[in-house]
XYZ file of C-alpha atoms in Angstrom:
490
model
C 0.000 0.000 0.000
C 2.889 2.367 0.648
C 4.015 1.982 -2.942
C 0.716 3.524 -4.049
C 1.084 6.442 -1.653
C -1.685 5.168 0.628
C -1.422 4.736 4.365
C -3.764 2.825 6.620
C -5.231 4.944 9.441
C -3.750 4.166 12.847
C -5.871 2.626 15.578
C -6.736 4.572 18.740
C -4.147 4.216 21.498
C -6.515 2.407 23.842
C -6.983 -0.328 21.226
C -3.322 -1.308 21.555
C -4.166 -2.895 24.913
C -6.487 -5.373 23.229
C -5.440 -8.769 21.892
C -5.143 -9.350 18.156
C -8.180 -11.641 18.297
C -10.307 -9.035 20.048
C -9.134 -6.235 17.764
C -9.888 -8.183 14.599
C -13.308 -9.234 15.856
C -14.079 -5.656 16.904
C -13.177 -4.478 13.400
C -14.721 -7.323 11.401
C -18.024 -7.823 13.252
C -19.408 -4.299 12.617
C -18.598 -4.691 8.929
C -20.306 -8.079 8.834
C -23.348 -6.763 10.695
C -23.574 -3.812 8.320
C -23.393 -6.260 5.420
C -26.153 -8.304 7.070
C -28.297 -5.162 7.383
C -27.825 -4.367 3.716
C -28.557 -7.966 2.783
C -31.750 -7.972 4.880
C -32.930 -4.761 3.218
C -32.338 -6.342 -0.172
C -34.059 -9.533 1.027
C -37.107 -7.530 2.142
C -37.366 -5.929 -1.279
C -36.905 -9.281 -3.002
C -39.494 -10.925 -0.738
C -42.037 -8.186 -1.478
C -41.348 -8.536 -5.169
C -41.760 -12.327 -4.994
C -44.954 -12.052 -2.905
C -46.418 -9.476 -5.261
C -45.568 -11.625 -8.250
C -47.224 -14.681 -6.722
C -50.301 -12.929 -5.361
C -50.708 -10.790 -8.470
C -51.138 -13.956 -10.491
C -54.016 -14.883 -8.166
C -55.558 -11.425 -8.665
C -55.265 -11.828 -12.427
C -56.912 -15.239 -12.189
C -59.839 -13.737 -10.292
C -60.122 -10.949 -12.892
C -60.199 -13.512 -15.723
C -62.833 -15.545 -13.887
C -65.059 -12.487 -13.469
C -64.509 -11.466 -17.076
C -65.641 -14.868 -18.283
C -68.958 -14.274 -16.493
C -69.660 -10.791 -17.893
C -72.561 -10.647 -20.353
C -73.878 -7.857 -22.623
C -76.447 -9.885 -24.530
C -79.436 -8.042 -23.014
C -78.028 -4.719 -24.167
C -76.874 -3.890 -20.695
C -74.108 -5.184 -18.439
C -74.624 -8.224 -16.266
C -72.189 -10.362 -14.211
C -72.770 -13.816 -12.883
C -70.326 -13.768 -9.989
C -68.183 -16.882 -9.365
C -68.807 -16.776 -5.603
C -67.077 -20.073 -4.888
C -63.942 -18.755 -6.555
C -64.120 -15.500 -4.587
C -64.620 -17.382 -1.315
C -61.580 -19.513 -2.047
C -59.664 -16.375 -2.993
C -60.590 -14.762 0.331
C -59.311 -17.833 2.178
C -55.977 -17.730 0.390
C -55.710 -13.978 0.790
C -56.360 -14.234 4.555
C -58.512 -11.115 4.360
C -61.320 -9.347 2.632
C -61.597 -9.351 -1.190
C -63.156 -6.524 -3.223
C -64.206 -6.379 -6.863
C -65.597 -3.840 -9.281
C -66.908 -4.198 -12.824
C -67.732 -1.000 -14.690
C -67.672 0.719 -17.957
C -64.739 3.032 -18.445
C -67.006 6.097 -18.279
C -68.445 4.898 -14.947
C -72.078 4.981 -16.086
C -72.492 1.303 -15.238
C -70.818 -0.082 -12.124
C -71.176 -3.396 -10.301
C -69.437 -4.407 -7.048
C -67.446 -2.293 -4.620
C -67.621 1.297 -5.704
C -64.628 3.566 -5.439
C -61.818 1.029 -5.859
C -58.799 3.143 -6.830
C -57.591 3.002 -10.408
C -53.968 3.262 -11.579
C -52.726 6.800 -12.102
C -52.095 6.238 -15.789
C -54.738 5.064 -18.316
C -55.066 1.324 -18.715
C -53.960 -0.330 -21.929
C -56.426 -2.731 -23.478
C -55.656 -6.320 -22.500
C -52.703 -5.350 -20.235
C -53.224 -5.883 -16.485
C -51.921 -3.291 -14.011
C -51.302 -3.770 -10.281
C -50.943 -1.022 -7.687
C -50.695 -0.635 -3.898
C -53.431 1.616 -2.550
C -55.757 2.208 0.384
C -59.457 1.348 0.442
C -61.446 2.699 3.371
C -58.213 3.196 5.277
C -56.934 -0.351 4.778
C -53.903 -1.177 2.587
C -54.880 -3.230 -0.448
C -53.325 -4.571 -3.603
C -55.475 -3.733 -6.619
C -55.406 -5.465 -9.978
C -57.088 -3.704 -12.934
C -57.749 -4.894 -16.450
C -59.555 -3.293 -19.412
C -61.015 -4.736 -22.625
C -63.420 -3.680 -25.358
C -67.003 -4.034 -24.164
C -68.092 -5.220 -27.600
C -65.326 -6.232 -29.994
C -67.638 -5.625 -32.951
C -68.265 -2.019 -31.860
C -64.953 -0.738 -30.451
C -64.642 2.522 -28.529
C -66.293 1.565 -25.287
C -64.267 -0.406 -22.767
C -64.997 -2.583 -19.768
C -62.834 -2.246 -16.618
C -62.572 -5.082 -14.116
C -60.842 -4.588 -10.734
C -60.107 -7.047 -7.938
C -58.458 -5.985 -4.679
C -57.273 -7.912 -1.643
C -55.809 -7.016 1.718
C -52.008 -6.990 1.851
C -51.908 -8.767 5.219
C -51.187 -12.199 3.746
C -48.441 -11.078 1.392
C -46.818 -8.899 4.115
C -46.870 -11.883 6.454
C -45.276 -13.955 3.718
C -42.564 -11.315 3.195
C -41.909 -11.015 6.920
C -41.542 -14.776 7.171
C -38.953 -14.736 4.382
C -37.176 -11.828 6.079
C -37.040 -13.598 9.441
C -35.694 -16.713 7.815
C -33.014 -14.662 6.081
C -32.179 -12.798 9.311
C -31.738 -15.974 11.355
C -29.731 -17.510 8.539
C -27.443 -14.463 8.340
C -27.021 -14.255 12.115
C -26.101 -17.920 12.176
C -23.606 -17.288 9.382
C -22.097 -14.318 11.265
C -21.825 -16.404 14.442
C -20.140 -19.251 12.584
C -17.752 -16.868 10.802
C -16.907 -15.007 14.040
C -16.292 -18.254 15.900
C -14.223 -19.645 13.049
C -12.270 -16.389 12.815
C -11.500 -16.472 16.533
C -10.322 -20.092 16.303
C -8.272 -19.448 13.171
C -6.633 -16.365 14.714
C -5.759 -18.389 17.804
C -4.305 -21.120 15.623
C -2.387 -18.604 13.483
C -0.913 -16.956 16.604
C 0.348 -20.231 18.052
C 3.830 -19.751 16.490
C 4.085 -16.359 18.186
C 3.022 -17.868 21.498
C 5.637 -20.585 21.049
C 8.187 -17.884 20.208
C 7.240 -16.042 23.403
C 7.796 -19.178 25.492
C 11.149 -19.821 23.837
C 12.333 -16.262 24.469
C 11.151 -16.379 28.088
C 13.038 -19.650 28.596
C 16.328 -18.193 27.351
C 19.242 -17.531 29.624
C 19.886 -13.909 30.582
C 23.045 -13.733 28.460
C 21.577 -15.504 25.416
C 21.401 -12.922 22.603
C 21.429 -15.393 19.713
C 19.087 -14.618 16.780
C 15.475 -15.740 16.945
C 14.478 -18.334 14.353
C 12.160 -16.522 11.930
C 11.340 -19.625 9.862
C 8.792 -20.796 12.448
C 6.669 -17.632 12.427
C 4.091 -16.425 9.882
C 5.363 -14.335 6.996
C 3.549 -11.255 8.362
C 5.467 -11.530 11.651
C 8.836 -12.219 9.998
C 9.722 -8.477 9.641
C 9.109 -8.045 13.381
C 11.382 -11.006 14.162
C 14.038 -9.606 11.820
C 13.811 -6.259 13.610
C 14.196 -8.055 16.952
C 17.217 -9.935 15.600
C 18.684 -6.663 14.375
C 18.215 -5.195 17.846
C 19.786 -8.290 19.419
C 22.741 -7.976 17.043
C 23.222 -4.362 18.089
C 23.074 -5.389 21.729
C 25.658 -8.107 21.060
C 27.869 -5.505 19.432
C 27.513 -3.200 22.423
C 28.252 -5.994 24.880
C 31.150 -7.241 22.768
C 32.438 -3.684 22.581
C 32.327 -3.361 26.377
C 33.973 -6.760 26.740
C 36.692 -5.789 24.279
C 37.212 -2.538 26.168
C 37.689 -4.405 29.437
C 40.030 -6.878 27.755
C 41.920 -4.072 26.040
C 42.171 -2.106 29.257
C 43.525 -5.074 31.190
C 45.930 -5.858 28.348
C 47.159 -2.301 27.903
C 47.307 -1.197 31.521
C 48.740 -4.299 33.144
C 52.316 -3.715 31.975
C 52.382 0.112 32.445
C 50.924 -0.185 35.952
C 53.437 -2.862 36.871
C 56.194 -0.638 35.516
C 54.852 2.321 37.503
C 54.778 0.255 40.684
C 58.417 -0.785 40.099
C 59.510 2.775 39.384
C 57.728 4.107 42.490
C 59.430 1.451 44.604
C 62.808 2.361 43.105
C 62.230 6.089 43.742
C 61.310 5.446 47.370
C 64.579 3.605 47.967
C 66.758 6.158 46.161
C 68.685 8.569 48.417
C 70.672 10.432 45.785
C 68.708 13.605 44.800
C 69.991 13.508 41.235
C 69.002 9.876 40.741
C 65.676 10.552 42.486
C 64.954 13.396 40.041
C 65.814 11.126 37.126
C 63.494 8.433 38.488
C 60.651 10.902 38.953
C 61.146 12.203 35.399
C 60.928 8.665 34.051
C 57.897 8.064 36.263
C 56.221 11.162 34.816
C 56.875 9.930 31.276
C 55.418 6.530 32.098
C 52.337 8.149 33.634
C 51.853 10.326 30.528
C 52.099 7.252 28.307
C 49.575 5.366 30.473
C 47.178 8.322 30.385
C 47.466 8.478 26.593
C 46.785 4.763 26.260
C 43.763 5.086 28.530
C 42.427 8.008 26.519
C 42.942 6.063 23.294
C 40.998 3.104 24.644
C 38.174 5.398 25.746
C 38.160 7.040 22.318
C 38.037 3.609 20.648
C 35.162 2.526 22.889
C 33.226 5.697 22.052
C 33.906 5.248 18.349
C 32.595 1.669 18.483
C 29.457 2.058 20.570
C 28.589 5.656 21.484
C 25.648 7.229 19.614
C 26.745 9.777 17.018
C 24.776 12.988 16.410
C 25.580 14.025 12.845
C 25.565 17.706 11.864
C 26.844 19.553 8.773
C 30.394 20.809 9.272
C 33.202 22.305 7.176
C 35.798 19.536 7.018
C 38.534 21.806 5.597
C 38.264 24.197 8.573
C 38.251 21.351 11.066
C 41.410 19.946 9.435
C 43.054 23.388 9.586
C 42.340 23.616 13.320
C 43.772 20.129 13.916
C 46.928 21.044 11.990
C 47.347 24.167 14.111
C 46.875 22.135 17.299
C 49.637 19.735 16.143
C 52.192 22.409 15.286
C 53.727 22.553 18.812
C 54.438 18.793 18.681
C 55.849 19.163 15.161
C 58.229 21.937 16.276
C 59.284 19.850 19.277
C 60.021 16.885 16.964
C 61.759 19.069 14.380
C 59.298 18.135 11.658
C 57.849 20.337 8.894
C 54.039 20.028 9.211
C 52.148 21.475 6.243
C 48.481 21.952 5.400
C 47.311 21.710 1.792
C 43.761 22.774 0.863
C 42.483 23.161 -2.688
C 40.121 25.963 -1.634
C 36.398 26.249 -1.007
C 34.300 24.855 1.798
C 34.027 21.053 1.988
C 30.802 20.236 3.832
C 30.249 16.764 5.279
C 27.729 15.321 7.698
C 29.556 14.181 10.802
C 30.361 14.425 14.488
C 32.906 17.164 15.041
C 34.401 15.668 18.193
C 34.977 12.216 16.702
C 36.376 13.520 13.411
C 38.723 15.794 15.358
C 39.846 12.745 17.362
C 40.524 10.838 14.129
C 42.541 13.678 12.556
C 44.614 14.272 15.683
C 45.405 10.554 15.923
C 46.556 10.501 12.296
C 48.751 13.547 12.797
C 50.148 12.236 16.095
C 51.059 8.898 14.488
C 52.741 10.631 11.530
C 54.692 13.030 13.755
C 55.674 10.282 16.175
C 57.180 7.932 13.577
C 58.622 10.532 11.157
C 62.324 11.172 11.881
C 63.595 14.626 12.833
C 63.855 16.860 9.792
C 61.116 14.969 7.980
C 57.938 16.313 6.386
C 54.288 15.590 7.224
C 51.505 17.014 5.042
C 47.783 17.165 5.785
C 45.752 17.400 2.553
C 42.017 18.108 2.215
C 40.023 18.023 -1.013
C 37.224 16.482 -3.038
C 37.549 13.386 -5.229
C 34.931 13.430 -8.025
C 36.102 10.059 -9.372
C 34.821 8.254 -6.253
C 31.243 9.514 -6.290
C 31.864 13.009 -4.893
C 33.656 12.135 -1.666
C 35.559 14.365 0.715
C 39.174 13.239 1.031
C 41.654 13.727 3.873
C 45.254 12.526 3.431
C 48.117 12.500 5.882
C 51.404 11.909 4.071
C 54.682 11.347 5.947
C 58.201 10.211 5.056
C 58.602 7.899 8.038
C 59.538 4.205 7.952
C 56.161 3.270 6.412
C 54.303 -0.025 6.813
C 55.490 -3.156 4.976
C 53.236 -3.961 1.992
C 52.282 -7.401 3.316
C 51.216 -5.876 6.648
C 49.116 -2.967 5.314
C 45.843 -4.975 5.167
C 46.113 -5.279 8.949
C 46.465 -1.529 9.451
C 43.556 -0.450 11.616
C 43.403 -3.636 13.660
C 43.562 -3.271 17.427
C 47.102 -3.345 18.818
C 48.663 -3.900 15.396
C 52.083 -2.307 14.975
C 54.391 -2.611 11.990
C 57.284 -5.033 12.332
C 59.739 -2.302 11.276
C 58.836 0.033 14.184
C 60.918 0.139 17.362
C 59.253 3.017 19.194
C 56.842 2.119 22.010
C 53.133 2.490 21.335
C 49.710 0.989 21.892
C 48.742 0.133 18.319
C 45.359 1.807 18.783
C 45.787 5.019 16.764
C 44.734 3.721 13.347
C 42.110 1.455 14.982
C 40.464 4.566 16.417
C 40.617 6.320 13.041
C 39.096 3.376 11.165
C 36.275 2.940 13.721
C 35.375 6.644 13.532
C 35.441 6.715 9.726
C 33.206 3.634 9.526
C 30.724 5.272 11.888
C 30.612 8.117 9.358
C 29.937 5.716 6.442
C 33.409 6.282 5.066
C 36.525 4.203 4.454
C 40.225 4.298 5.300
C 43.043 3.411 2.899
C 46.727 2.903 3.730
C 49.438 3.033 1.064
C 53.073 3.952 0.619
C 53.826 7.672 0.261
C 56.205 7.301 -2.668
C 58.362 4.893 -4.609
C 62.057 5.802 -4.720
C 64.332 5.337 -7.724
C 65.749 2.184 -6.143
C 62.268 0.651 -6.208
C 61.772 0.818 -2.436
C 58.602 2.228 -0.885
C 58.988 5.158 1.475
C 56.668 6.758 3.995
C 52.966 6.252 4.551
C 49.817 7.823 3.119
C 46.599 7.367 5.091
C 43.512 8.427 3.111
C 40.080 8.975 4.641
C 37.043 9.175 2.344
C 33.743 10.581 3.635
C 30.411 11.080 1.830
C 30.116 14.645 0.580
C 27.092 16.648 1.693
C 25.436 19.239 -0.514
C 26.653 22.620 0.814
C 24.191 24.393 3.063
C 24.756 26.882 5.847
C 28.057 26.237 7.591
C 27.679 25.651 11.358
C 28.689 28.721 13.343
C 31.427 26.981 15.404
C 33.361 26.368 12.164
C 32.705 29.646 10.335
C 35.589 31.432 11.992
C 38.032 28.777 10.876
């Protein structure tokens, strides 16, 4: 229905407390009862039509019988009434019977005077039947006209027979009552069958409920959707999707605990050893040296802890996306990294093609990713080296925003690059201490922003050896709108 642009109206809120069986019956029964009402109205009309057709034939028979006893041989009009036939007709009609024989001009009239005639003139030889009142009682009147003397046309004879409508109304009411009881029985059978069928159709859901209730508290395995009706399968798939997200959250917390224990065990043991050494040292110079080393170890532990927290947030924390100018965010990150670059003796440059590059993202997480990239590049690039942060747009990849950090450090061996971004992975050609979480944080953040991370060599020297590292981040490009105020100032 949604494909046609139509939407079903939603049920009132209080109806959501009802069971499916009760809701369906509450919706279906009024429709069925309305259909029964329409059917009974049609049945009443059909019954009246059938009764009129049957009883009108009796009226016509009485008219023919009277006509066969009309005589004009004496020059006047005489009728020898078939009284036995009229008595029998009264018995079958269950009421009084009236008749009238007259000339069309009304000069000669025999029988019950004043029987109503049809509103339109009678056609010769064509009977007409009407519903009328005679002395305040409802009657059915049959009228028929013929030439009084076929040899001298122009003067017609009119014969009328009327009967009370009590018998035919009773007949119609009997048909209506039969139809009503039949329809009510049908509605009852359909409602009962519907209730049973709904209960039977919902048995898989009840079985699913029992299975879920019987699960262990830590069981987040997918629910089997093959045992439920096709209409309920999307709900089960949504539940499985939710369970998968919960598994990811729990796995993320478990990985964080494992990572924390793995990363902090050695630094904390080292800190404990260094504190013990400092407490035993009596030489002020050696004590100062020990405290300096202790401070460095504490700084490294704090950085590792912050990296693990950043990785946990990148994996599981909800992300509120807003439009932001990626080029201005990159410029700010480059400026924040300049003090470290000067301390390391490294030339840190920023290359921007010009123009605002608007993406949809979380400013805090993207800033964390850029700072991690720059910190890694500055940390592993030797003194006197060059690190360049580039920002632009790549039209060949479906209009994506591109961020590149290029350094001339030791690089990552080609056979190890596919593992770049894994937790705790560090290149085999690196001797400096580190946690191996920097690129893992970057990759997790980029994936949360529906982007991708690529790692390649920075250049190929004349001797055929690869030098340096280029880390490329690609993010979906947003159509430029108003730039958020925090980034307008650059």
